[in-house]
Amino acid sequence: MKLDLTIFLSAVIGAQAVFATPIRSRTPYSVKETHNVPRKWKNLGRAAGDHMLHLQIGLKQDKFDELDRHLYEAPVSDPNHSRYGNHLSFEDVTELVKPAEETLDLVHEWLLTNGVRELAYSPAKDWINIYIDVESAEKLLDTEYSVFQHEDGSALVRTSHWSLPAHLHEHIDTVQPTTSFMRSAPQKSDYIQFDQPYTPPGYKPPTNETIAKVCRLFTVTIECFQTLYGTIDYQQKVPGINKIAFNNYLGQRPIRPDVFSFLQKYRPEAAPNAYAFKSIEIDGGPAAQNTSLTFEQAAGDDISKEANLDAQTILGMTYPQPVYSYSTGGSPPFLPDINTPTNTNEPYLTWVNYVMGQKDVPQVISSSYGDDEQTVPKSYADRVCKQYAQLGARGISLLVSSGDGGLGGEDSSGCLTNDGKNTTTFIPSFPPSCPYVTAVGATQEFEPEVAAFRAPGLGPDNKTHGFYASGSGFSNYFDRPSYQDAVVPAYVSALGGLYEGLYNKNGRSYPDLAAQGLYFAFWWNGTESSISGTSASCPLMSSIISLVNDELISCGKPPLGFLNPWLYSKGYKGFTDILGGNTSSCGTAGFPVTKGWDPITGFGTPSCSNSQKTRVIYNSDPLFIETE
Ligand SMILES: *[C@@H]1O[C@H](CO)[C@@H](O)[C@H](O)[C@H]1NC(C)=O
Ligand SMILES: *[C@@H]1O[C@H](CO)[C@@H](O)[C@H](O)[C@H]1NC(C)=O
Ligand SMILES: *[C@@H]1O[C@H](CO)[C@@H](O)[C@H](O)[C@H]1NC(C)=O
Ligand SMILES: *[C@@H]1O[C@H](CO)[C@@H](O)[C@H](O)[C@H]1NC(C)=O
Ligand SMILES: *[C@@H]1O[C@H](CO)[C@@H](O)[C@H](O)[C@H]1NC(C)=O
Ligand SMILES: *[C@@H]1O[C@H](CO)[C@@H](O)[C@H](O)[C@H]1NC(C)=O
Ligand SMILES: *[C@@H]1O[C@H](CO)[C@@H](O)[C@H](O)[C@H]1NC(C)=O
C-alpha cells in the first residue's frame, strides 16, 4: 500500500541522513500512554501481523504558544498591515508549529533503527506519516494490537497502551492509530418519510404573518431560515473570493441528483450548482456521486444522508457561492471480515493536515461529526484540537455540531465513565469540546425558537423515533478558554451546586451558538423527507457566517476567522438569545436554558438585518447593522 503523496510532502530518509544533533544512545522503552477501551467495545483477539496501519506520529510543536497568542489578539483591520485580520499566512503557521531540529533528528534516528525508511511529512513537519504493518508497529511501539468490535458490529484495530524509548517521551505527543476509539459518527438524529405536512398536537403556529407564511414545523425550508435569520434579501458581492466547504467522512458522499431535486424545489436558481460544486477526495475518500443511489446503496444503511443534508443546506443558503465538499477516506468498516478489517485509519487528522497544506482554503468549513470525548485519548484530542487552532490562525472558521444526545444520552445508563468504574457522569463530545472550534447547538419552533428536544416515541410517520436533545456540556480534557471567562463562571455559579460532580466546572463549555435543527426538508434516494440533528444546525450556521464574510470582504475587511474571541466579546450582540426548551438528558432535567449565554444554545441564533443598506462593522458591532 502506498501513501497518497498528494496529501503530504514526501521525503525519503536514506542512510545518508545528516543529523544536526549527536545521536543519543538508545534508552529503554517505557509506557507513553494507556487509555481505557471504551464501553461497548470487546477484544476479539490479536490483529493479523500483516494488517497495514497508517501511523501518524505527532511531534512536539516548537512555538505553539505563540500561535495561540495570535488567535486571541485584537483583529488588525488595516489591509496593508502584514497581519491583516490577525490572520497568519500558510508560511507563518508552518514556522510556528514546526518541531525543533533536535526533535526531528531523534525521531528519525529511532525510525531508521527500526527499519522505517519511507516516511512523509505534514507541511510543517509536525506530523510524520508512515505505512507499516501491525507486526512492525508492535515492535516500534512495544505493544500488541487487537481487533476490537463495537456492539453495533463494526471493528477497529487498536491497542490499550503503547510505549516509546524514554528519551522520546518529550518529543512525541501522540501516535495514532493506537488507543483512539473515536469514530465520529454523523450527528444526525432521524430521517422521516412523509406523505403530508404534519403538525403535532398542541403546536401553535407563529403569529408573525411573514414567518407563519414560510415556516412550518414540519418541514422547515431554506426560505424559512432566510426569513427567520434575516438573510433573505442579501445579495452577495464577492462569491468566488468568498467560499464555503463541508466535510464528509465514513464513506459519506453527496448524491448530486438528490441535491438537484431539493434545490429545484427550494432554491431553484441554485439547482445547476448541484452538478457544479467541487468534490475534493482525500486519501481515497469517495467523490460526490453523479448518479442516483442504486437500490443496493440505498438499502445499505444511512449512506450519504449526512452528506446530502450538508450539501442541500449549504448550497440552498449560500448560492451563488462556490462550495467545496471534502471527502476523506479511512473509516471503520461495518461488519468486516474480522481478521482483515479494511481501512481502519483515523481520517480526522488526515483531513486537517490536508487542508493545512493548501494555500487557498474556503473561509468557512462545516463539520457535522463527533464522538464521546472519552473515546479519544487526551493526547490525541489535544493535537487534533491544536491543528484546528492552526486553521483559525489562518482566518478559517471551523464550525462543528454539538451532538444530538444532550448531556450524553437519554437516561443515566449511557452516562457512565470509561475508567472501568462506571461512575455516573455527563459525557462531553469531541470535537465540540475543543476550544478552537465554534460549536453549534440546535433549536426548534419559531416564535420563539427553543432548544431542540424530542422525546422518543411515535414520529410524524407513525414510526418510532429515538431520543434527541441538542448536545451540551463541559470538557473533561480542555480547560475553560479565557474568552469564556465573562460568561461561564457566572452561569456555573448561578446553578448553585446543581449537578455538582457530574461535570467539570472548569472545562471548556459548549455550544457557542445555535440554529434550527428539527425536521429539515430533505432529499434522499430520489424522495422528499425530513431529517433532524445538530448536523443540520451546523451547515446552516456556517452558511450564515459565510454571508457575513461576504459583506466583510466586500467592505475591504478580513473574514471573521476563528469566531470565538470575537463572539464572546462583541459578536454575541448579533444573535437572538434563546430562553426555553427541554434539555432532559442523562436521566436529569439537563442544564437550564437561561437569559444570556447557556451551555445548550450558547448565545443563540443569528439575527441579521435583511436590509440591503446594511454594513458590517467588525471591530465594534454585531453581524449586520443598519448604517443608513
Ligand atoms: C494600502 O496600500 C495601497 C497600495 O500601496 C494604497 O493605495 C492604499 O491607500 C493603502 N491603504 C491604506 C488603508 O493605507
Ligand atoms: C415578523 O418577522 C419578520 C422577519 O423576521 C420581521 O422582519 C418583522 O419585523 C416581524 N413582524 C413583527 C410585527 O414582529
Ligand atoms: C461526475 O461528473 C464529473 C463531470 O462530468 C466528472 O468529472 C466526475 O469524475 C464524475 N464523478 C464520478 C464519481 O463519476
Ligand atoms: C430507494 O428508492 C427505490 C426506488 O424508488 C426504492 O425501491 C427503494 O425502496 C428505496 N430505498 C430505501 C431504503 O428507501
Ligand atoms: C461496567 O459496565 C460494563 C458494561 O456495561 C460491565 O461489563 C462491567 O462489569 C461494569 N463494571 C463495574 C465495575 O460495574
Ligand atoms: C422534557 O421531556 C421529558 C421527557 O419526554 C418529560 O418527561 C418532561 O416533562 C419534559 N419537561 C418539560 C419541562 O417539558
Ligand atoms: C398516523 O396514525 C394516525 C392514527 O392512526 C393517522 O390518523 C395518521 O394518518 C397516520 N399518519 C401517517 C403519516 O400515516
Short mmCIF file of C-alpha atoms in Angstrom, two decimals, residues 3-4 8 28 80 124 162 169 260 268 287 345 347 372 379 449 490 524 545 549 609:
data_model
loop_
_atom_site.label_atom_id
_atom_site.label_comp_id
_atom_site.label_asym_id
_atom_site.label_seq_id
_atom_site.Cartn_x
_atom_site.Cartn_y
_atom_site.Cartn_z
CA LEU A 3 0.78 6.73 0.85
CA ASP A 4 -1.21 9.23 -1.16
CA PHE A 8 1.83 15.17 2.21
CA PRO A 28 14.75 1.67 27.36
CA ASN A 80 -1.91 46.89 4.35
CA ALA A 124 5.18 21.88 8.95
CA TRP A 162 1.87 1.99 23.76
CA HIS A 169 8.67 10.98 25.50
CA PHE A 260 -30.57 18.90 -7.55
CA PRO A 268 -34.43 26.85 -7.99
CA ALA A 287 -16.30 11.56 -4.85
CA ASN A 345 -7.27 4.55 9.98
CA PRO A 347 -9.44 10.23 8.90
CA ASP A 372 -17.78 10.95 23.04
CA SER A 379 -3.04 13.40 23.87
CA GLU A 449 -37.23 29.37 19.00
CA ALA A 490 -21.36 33.24 36.21
CA TRP A 524 -32.53 11.31 -0.34
CA ILE A 545 -21.25 33.14 8.86
CA ASN A 549 -17.81 37.14 5.45
CA SER A 609 -30.79 42.63 9.21
#
